PDB file of C-alpha atoms in Angstrom:
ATOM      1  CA  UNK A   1    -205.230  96.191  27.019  1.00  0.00           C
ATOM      2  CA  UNK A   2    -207.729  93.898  28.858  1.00  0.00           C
ATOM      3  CA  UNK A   3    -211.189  95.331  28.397  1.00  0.00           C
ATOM      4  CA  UNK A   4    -214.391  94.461  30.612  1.00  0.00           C
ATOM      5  CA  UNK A   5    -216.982  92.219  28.018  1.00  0.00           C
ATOM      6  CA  UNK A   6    -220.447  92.949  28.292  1.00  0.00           C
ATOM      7  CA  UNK A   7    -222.323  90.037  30.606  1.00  0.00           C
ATOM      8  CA  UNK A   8    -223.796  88.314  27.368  1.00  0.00           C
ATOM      9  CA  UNK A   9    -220.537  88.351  25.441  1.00  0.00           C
ATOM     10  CA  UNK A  10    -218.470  87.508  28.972  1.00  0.00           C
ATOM     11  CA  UNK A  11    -220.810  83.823  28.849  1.00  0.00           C
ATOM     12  CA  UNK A  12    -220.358  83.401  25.005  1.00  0.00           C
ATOM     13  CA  UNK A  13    -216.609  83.644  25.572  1.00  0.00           C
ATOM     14  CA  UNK A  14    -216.031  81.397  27.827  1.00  0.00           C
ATOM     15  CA  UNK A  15    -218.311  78.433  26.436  1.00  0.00           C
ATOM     16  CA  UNK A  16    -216.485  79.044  22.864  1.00  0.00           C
ATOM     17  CA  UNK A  17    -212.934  78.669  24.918  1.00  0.00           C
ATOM     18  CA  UNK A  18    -214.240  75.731  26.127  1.00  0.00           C
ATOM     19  CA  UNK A  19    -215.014  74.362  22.470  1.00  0.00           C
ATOM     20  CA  UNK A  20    -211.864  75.599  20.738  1.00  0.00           C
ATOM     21  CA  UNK A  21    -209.607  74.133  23.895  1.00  0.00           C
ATOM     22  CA  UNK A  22    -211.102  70.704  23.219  1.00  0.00           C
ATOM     23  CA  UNK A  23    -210.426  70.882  19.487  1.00  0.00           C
ATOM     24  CA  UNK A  24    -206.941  72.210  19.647  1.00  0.00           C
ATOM     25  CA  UNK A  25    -205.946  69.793  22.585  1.00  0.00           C
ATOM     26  CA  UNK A  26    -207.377  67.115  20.072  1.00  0.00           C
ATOM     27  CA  UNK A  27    -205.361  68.722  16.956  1.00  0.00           C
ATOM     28  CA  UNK A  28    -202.158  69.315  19.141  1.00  0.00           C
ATOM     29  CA  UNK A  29    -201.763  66.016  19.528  1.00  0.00           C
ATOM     30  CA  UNK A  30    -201.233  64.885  16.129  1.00  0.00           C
ATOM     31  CA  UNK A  31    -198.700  67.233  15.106  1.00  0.00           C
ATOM     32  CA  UNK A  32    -195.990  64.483  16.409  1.00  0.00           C
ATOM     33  CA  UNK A  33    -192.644  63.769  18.474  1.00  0.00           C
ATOM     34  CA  UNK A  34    -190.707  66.400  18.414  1.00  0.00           C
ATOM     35  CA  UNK A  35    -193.233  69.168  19.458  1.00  0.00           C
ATOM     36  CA  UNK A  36    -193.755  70.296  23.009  1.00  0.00           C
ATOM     37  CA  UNK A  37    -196.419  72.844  24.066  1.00  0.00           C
ATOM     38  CA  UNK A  38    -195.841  73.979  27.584  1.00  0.00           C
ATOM     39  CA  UNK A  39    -198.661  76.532  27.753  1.00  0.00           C
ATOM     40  CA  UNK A  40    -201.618  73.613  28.422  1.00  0.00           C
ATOM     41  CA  UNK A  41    -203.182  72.506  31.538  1.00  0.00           C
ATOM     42  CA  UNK A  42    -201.344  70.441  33.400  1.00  0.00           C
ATOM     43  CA  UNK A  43    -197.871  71.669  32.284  1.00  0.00           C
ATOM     44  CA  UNK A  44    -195.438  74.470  33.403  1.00  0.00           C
ATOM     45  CA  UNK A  45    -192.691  76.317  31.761  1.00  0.00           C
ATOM     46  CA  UNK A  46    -190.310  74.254  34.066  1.00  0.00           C
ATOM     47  CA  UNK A  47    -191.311  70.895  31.499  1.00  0.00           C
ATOM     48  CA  UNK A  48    -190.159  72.875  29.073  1.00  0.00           C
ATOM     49  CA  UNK A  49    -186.973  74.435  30.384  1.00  0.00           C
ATOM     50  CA  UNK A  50    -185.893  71.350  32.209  1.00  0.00           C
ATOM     51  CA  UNK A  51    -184.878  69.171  28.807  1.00  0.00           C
ATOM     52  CA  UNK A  52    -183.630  72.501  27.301  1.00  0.00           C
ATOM     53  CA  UNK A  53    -181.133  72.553  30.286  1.00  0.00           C
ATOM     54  CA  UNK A  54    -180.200  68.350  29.431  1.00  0.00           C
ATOM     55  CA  UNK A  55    -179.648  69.285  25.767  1.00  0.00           C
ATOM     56  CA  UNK A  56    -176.576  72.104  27.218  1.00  0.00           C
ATOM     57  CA  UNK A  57    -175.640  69.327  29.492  1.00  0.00           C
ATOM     58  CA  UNK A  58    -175.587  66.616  27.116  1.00  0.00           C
ATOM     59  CA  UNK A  59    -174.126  69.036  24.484  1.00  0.00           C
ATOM     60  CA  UNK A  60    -171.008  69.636  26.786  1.00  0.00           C
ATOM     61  CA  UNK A  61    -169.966  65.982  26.590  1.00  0.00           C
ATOM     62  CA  UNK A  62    -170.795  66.019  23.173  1.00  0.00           C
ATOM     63  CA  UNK A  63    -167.620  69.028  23.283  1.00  0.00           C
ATOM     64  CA  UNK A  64    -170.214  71.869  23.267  1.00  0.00           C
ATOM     65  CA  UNK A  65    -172.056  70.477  20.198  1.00  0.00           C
ATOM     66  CA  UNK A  66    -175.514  71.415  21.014  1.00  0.00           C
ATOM     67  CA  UNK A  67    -177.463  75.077  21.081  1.00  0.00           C
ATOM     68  CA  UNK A  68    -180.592  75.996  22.393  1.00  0.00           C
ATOM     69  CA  UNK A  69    -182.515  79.056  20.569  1.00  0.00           C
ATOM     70  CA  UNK A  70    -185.432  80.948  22.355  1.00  0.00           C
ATOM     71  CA  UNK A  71    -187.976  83.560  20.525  1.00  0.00           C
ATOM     72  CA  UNK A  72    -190.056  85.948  21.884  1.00  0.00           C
ATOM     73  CA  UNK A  73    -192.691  86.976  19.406  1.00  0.00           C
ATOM     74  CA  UNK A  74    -193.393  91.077  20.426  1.00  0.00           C
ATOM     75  CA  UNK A  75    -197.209  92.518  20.573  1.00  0.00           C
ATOM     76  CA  UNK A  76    -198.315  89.085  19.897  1.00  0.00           C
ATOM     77  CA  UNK A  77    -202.126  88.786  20.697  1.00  0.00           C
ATOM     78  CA  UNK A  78    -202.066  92.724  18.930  1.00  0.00           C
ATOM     79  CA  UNK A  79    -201.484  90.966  15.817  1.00  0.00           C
ATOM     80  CA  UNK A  80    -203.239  87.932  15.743  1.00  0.00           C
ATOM     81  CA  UNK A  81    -205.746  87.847  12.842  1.00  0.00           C
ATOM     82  CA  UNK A  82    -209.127  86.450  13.149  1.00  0.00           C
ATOM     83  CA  UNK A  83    -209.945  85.603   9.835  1.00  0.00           C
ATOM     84  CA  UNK A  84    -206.954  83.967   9.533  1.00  0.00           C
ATOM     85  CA  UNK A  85    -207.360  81.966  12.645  1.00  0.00           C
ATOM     86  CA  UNK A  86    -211.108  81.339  11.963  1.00  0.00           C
ATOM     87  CA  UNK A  87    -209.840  79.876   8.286  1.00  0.00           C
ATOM     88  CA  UNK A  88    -207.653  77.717   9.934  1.00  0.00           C
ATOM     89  CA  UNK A  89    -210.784  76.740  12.304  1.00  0.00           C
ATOM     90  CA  UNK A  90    -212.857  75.593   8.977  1.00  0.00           C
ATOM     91  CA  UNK A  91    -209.774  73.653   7.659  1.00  0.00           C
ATOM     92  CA  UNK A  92    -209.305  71.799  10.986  1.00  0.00           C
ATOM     93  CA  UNK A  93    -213.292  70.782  11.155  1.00  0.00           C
ATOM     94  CA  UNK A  94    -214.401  72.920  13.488  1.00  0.00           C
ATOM     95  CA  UNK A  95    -217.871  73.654  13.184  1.00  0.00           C
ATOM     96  CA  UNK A  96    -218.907  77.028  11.012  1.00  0.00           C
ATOM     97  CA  UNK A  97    -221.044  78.026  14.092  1.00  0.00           C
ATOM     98  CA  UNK A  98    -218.210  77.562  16.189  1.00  0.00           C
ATOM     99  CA  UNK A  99    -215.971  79.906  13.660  1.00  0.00           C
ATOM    100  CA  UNK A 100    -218.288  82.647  13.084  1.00  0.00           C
ATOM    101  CA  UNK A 101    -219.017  82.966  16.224  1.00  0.00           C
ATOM    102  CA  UNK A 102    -215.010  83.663  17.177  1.00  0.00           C
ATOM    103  CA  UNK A 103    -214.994  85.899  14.451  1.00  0.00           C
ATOM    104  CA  UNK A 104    -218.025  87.910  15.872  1.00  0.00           C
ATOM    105  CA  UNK A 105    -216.397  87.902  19.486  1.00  0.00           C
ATOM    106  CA  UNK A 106    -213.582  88.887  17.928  1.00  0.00           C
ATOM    107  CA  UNK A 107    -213.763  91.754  14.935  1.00  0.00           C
ATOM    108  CA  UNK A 108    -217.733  92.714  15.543  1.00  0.00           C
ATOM    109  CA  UNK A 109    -218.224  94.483  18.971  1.00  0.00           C
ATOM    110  CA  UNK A 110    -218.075  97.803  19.264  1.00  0.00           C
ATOM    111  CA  UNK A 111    -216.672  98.272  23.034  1.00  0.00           C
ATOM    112  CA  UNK A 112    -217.142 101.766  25.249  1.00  0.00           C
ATOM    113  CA  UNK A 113    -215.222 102.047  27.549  1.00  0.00           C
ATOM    114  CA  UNK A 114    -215.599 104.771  30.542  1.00  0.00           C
ATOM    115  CA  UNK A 115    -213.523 106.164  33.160  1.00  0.00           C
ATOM    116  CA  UNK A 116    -215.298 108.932  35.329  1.00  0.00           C
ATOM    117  CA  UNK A 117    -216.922 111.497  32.763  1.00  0.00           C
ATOM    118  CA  UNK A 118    -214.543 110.104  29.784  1.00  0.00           C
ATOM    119  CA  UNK A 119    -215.689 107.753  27.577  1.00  0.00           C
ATOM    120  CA  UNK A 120    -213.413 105.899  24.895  1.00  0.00           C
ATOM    121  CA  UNK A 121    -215.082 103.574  21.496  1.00  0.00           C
ATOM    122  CA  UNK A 122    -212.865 100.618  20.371  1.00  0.00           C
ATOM    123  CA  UNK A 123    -214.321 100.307  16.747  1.00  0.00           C
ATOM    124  CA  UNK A 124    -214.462  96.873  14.685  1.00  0.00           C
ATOM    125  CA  UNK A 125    -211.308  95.661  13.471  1.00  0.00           C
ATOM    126  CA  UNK A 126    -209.709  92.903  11.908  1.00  0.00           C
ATOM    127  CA  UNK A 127    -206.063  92.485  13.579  1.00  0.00           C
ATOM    128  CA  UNK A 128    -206.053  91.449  17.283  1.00  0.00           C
ATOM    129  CA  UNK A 129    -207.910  89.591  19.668  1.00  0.00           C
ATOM    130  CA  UNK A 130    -209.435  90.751  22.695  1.00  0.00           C
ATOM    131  CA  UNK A 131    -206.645  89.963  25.591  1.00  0.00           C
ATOM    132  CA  UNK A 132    -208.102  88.950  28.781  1.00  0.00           C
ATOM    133  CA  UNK A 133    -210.863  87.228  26.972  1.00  0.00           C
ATOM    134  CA  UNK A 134    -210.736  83.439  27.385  1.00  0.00           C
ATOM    135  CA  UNK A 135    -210.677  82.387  24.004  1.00  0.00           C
ATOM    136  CA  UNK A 136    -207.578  84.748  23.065  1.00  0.00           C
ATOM    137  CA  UNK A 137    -205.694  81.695  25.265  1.00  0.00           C
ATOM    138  CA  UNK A 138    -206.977  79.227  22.656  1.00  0.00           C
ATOM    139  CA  UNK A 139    -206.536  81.247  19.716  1.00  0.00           C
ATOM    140  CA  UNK A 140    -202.797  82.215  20.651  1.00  0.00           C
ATOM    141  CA  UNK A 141    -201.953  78.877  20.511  1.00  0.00           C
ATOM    142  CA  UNK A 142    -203.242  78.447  16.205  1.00  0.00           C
ATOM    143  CA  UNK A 143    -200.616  79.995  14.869  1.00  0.00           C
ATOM    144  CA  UNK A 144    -197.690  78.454  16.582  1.00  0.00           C
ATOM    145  CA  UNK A 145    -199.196  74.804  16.229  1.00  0.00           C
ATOM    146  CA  UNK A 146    -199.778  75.414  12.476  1.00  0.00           C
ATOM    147  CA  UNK A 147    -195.999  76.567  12.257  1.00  0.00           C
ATOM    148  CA  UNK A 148    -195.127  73.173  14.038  1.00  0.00           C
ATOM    149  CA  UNK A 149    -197.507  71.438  11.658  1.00  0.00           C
ATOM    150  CA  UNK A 150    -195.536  72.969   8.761  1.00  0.00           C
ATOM    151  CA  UNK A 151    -192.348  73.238   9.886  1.00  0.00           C
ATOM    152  CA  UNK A 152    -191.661  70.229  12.340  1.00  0.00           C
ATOM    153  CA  UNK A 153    -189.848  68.074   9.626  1.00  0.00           C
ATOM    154  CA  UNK A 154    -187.308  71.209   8.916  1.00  0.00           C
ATOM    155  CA  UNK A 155    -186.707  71.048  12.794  1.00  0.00           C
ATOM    156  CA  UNK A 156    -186.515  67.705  12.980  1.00  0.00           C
ATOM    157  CA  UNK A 157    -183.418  68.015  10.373  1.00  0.00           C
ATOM    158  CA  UNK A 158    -181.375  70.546  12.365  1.00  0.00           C
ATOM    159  CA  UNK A 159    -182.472  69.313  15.906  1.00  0.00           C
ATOM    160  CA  UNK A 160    -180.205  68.267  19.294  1.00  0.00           C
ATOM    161  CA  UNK A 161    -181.082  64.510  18.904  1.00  0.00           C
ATOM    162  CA  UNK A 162    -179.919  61.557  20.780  1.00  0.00           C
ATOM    163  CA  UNK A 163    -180.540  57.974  19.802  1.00  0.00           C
ATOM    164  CA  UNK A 164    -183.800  57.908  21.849  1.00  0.00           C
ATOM    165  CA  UNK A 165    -185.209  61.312  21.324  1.00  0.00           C
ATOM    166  CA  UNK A 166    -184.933  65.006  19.779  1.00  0.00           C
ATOM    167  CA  UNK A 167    -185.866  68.340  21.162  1.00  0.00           C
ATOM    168  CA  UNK A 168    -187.139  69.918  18.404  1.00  0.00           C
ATOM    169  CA  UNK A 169    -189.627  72.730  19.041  1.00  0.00           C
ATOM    170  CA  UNK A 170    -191.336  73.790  22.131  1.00  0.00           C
ATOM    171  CA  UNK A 171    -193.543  77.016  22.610  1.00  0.00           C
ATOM    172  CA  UNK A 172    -195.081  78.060  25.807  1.00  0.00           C
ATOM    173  CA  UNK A 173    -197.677  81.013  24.564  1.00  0.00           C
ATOM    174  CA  UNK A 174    -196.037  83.017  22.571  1.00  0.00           C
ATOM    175  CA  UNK A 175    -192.008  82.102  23.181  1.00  0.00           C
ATOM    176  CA  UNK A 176    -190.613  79.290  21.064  1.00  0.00           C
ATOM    177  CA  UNK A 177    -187.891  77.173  21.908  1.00  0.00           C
ATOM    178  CA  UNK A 178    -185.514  75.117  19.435  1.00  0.00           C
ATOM    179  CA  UNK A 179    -182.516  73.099  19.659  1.00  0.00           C
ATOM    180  CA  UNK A 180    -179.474  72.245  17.437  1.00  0.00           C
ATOM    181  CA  UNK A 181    -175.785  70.940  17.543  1.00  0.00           C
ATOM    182  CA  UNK A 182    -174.667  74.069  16.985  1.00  0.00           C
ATOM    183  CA  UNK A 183    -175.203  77.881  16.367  1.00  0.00           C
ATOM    184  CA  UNK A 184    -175.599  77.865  13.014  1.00  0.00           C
ATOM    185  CA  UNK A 185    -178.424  75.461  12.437  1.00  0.00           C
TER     186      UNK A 185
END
């Protein structure tokens, strides 16, 4: 659901996106070769998609010995958790004001929400982020980075490669994309 913010909380939104977008872009690009993230400025699913479709290529002359794996994680924003993603935040350097104050956006308000003479209360909680806001876009992407952080070496193992480069892992929000020489890997 994509709820209406308040004005003030509307303005704090959007200059924390613009905090936690500069830190992640900074972060993102130290995870390595081998990691593609689609869902950025300046990129499209087709950069993505495009090398996917050279690995099946290339994998036909290779006599079908590459695979290309796509997930789609369900209800993902739903399940996002902020303290999680605000621990991660500390760990990375962002600054505690910047944290707490995602966490506040994030668990804190209480948000009323009316429709003629109805009137519904979304209480505090601590799984989910509010979609539509603008730092939900930044946040989406701390999980999946901190997979390819952890798990990039694993990928790197079982990956499509050719002597110049491997297509390892690719997300674009919240689909991720893999390669391998075969089905099984």
């Amino acid at each position: 659901v994509i709820l209406p913010l308040p004005c003030i909380l509307a303005i704090l939104d959007a200059h924390l996106a613009k905090h936690l977008t500069t830190l992640i872009n900074n972060l993102a690009g130290g995870i390595g070769p081998g990691f593609f993230e689609a869902a950025r400025a300046g990129r499209q699913i087709l950069d993505l998609t495009h090398p996917l479709t050279l690995v099946l290529e290339k994998g036909g002359d290779l006599h079908n010995r590459a695979a290309v794996a796509q997930a789609d994680v369900r209800q993902y924003y739903d399940n996002l958790r902020p303290l999680l993603i605000f621990r991660w935040l500390l760990r990375k350097g962002a600054g505690l004001d910047i944290c707490i104050t995602f966490l506040r956006l994030h668990c804190l308000p209480q948000i009323k929400v009316a429709v003629g003479q109805s009137e519904c209360t979304i209480t505090r909680r601590s799984i989910g982020v509010l979609t539509g806001t603008r730092t939900v876009a930044a946040a989406g992407r701390i999980p999946l980075m901190d997979l390819a952080e952890r798990r990039l070496q694993t990928w790197k193992q079982l990956a499509f490669s050719t002597p110049s480069v491997s297509c390892c892992l690719g997300t674009f929000v919240d689909n991720l994309f893999s390669t391998g020489t075969d089905t099984h890997s």
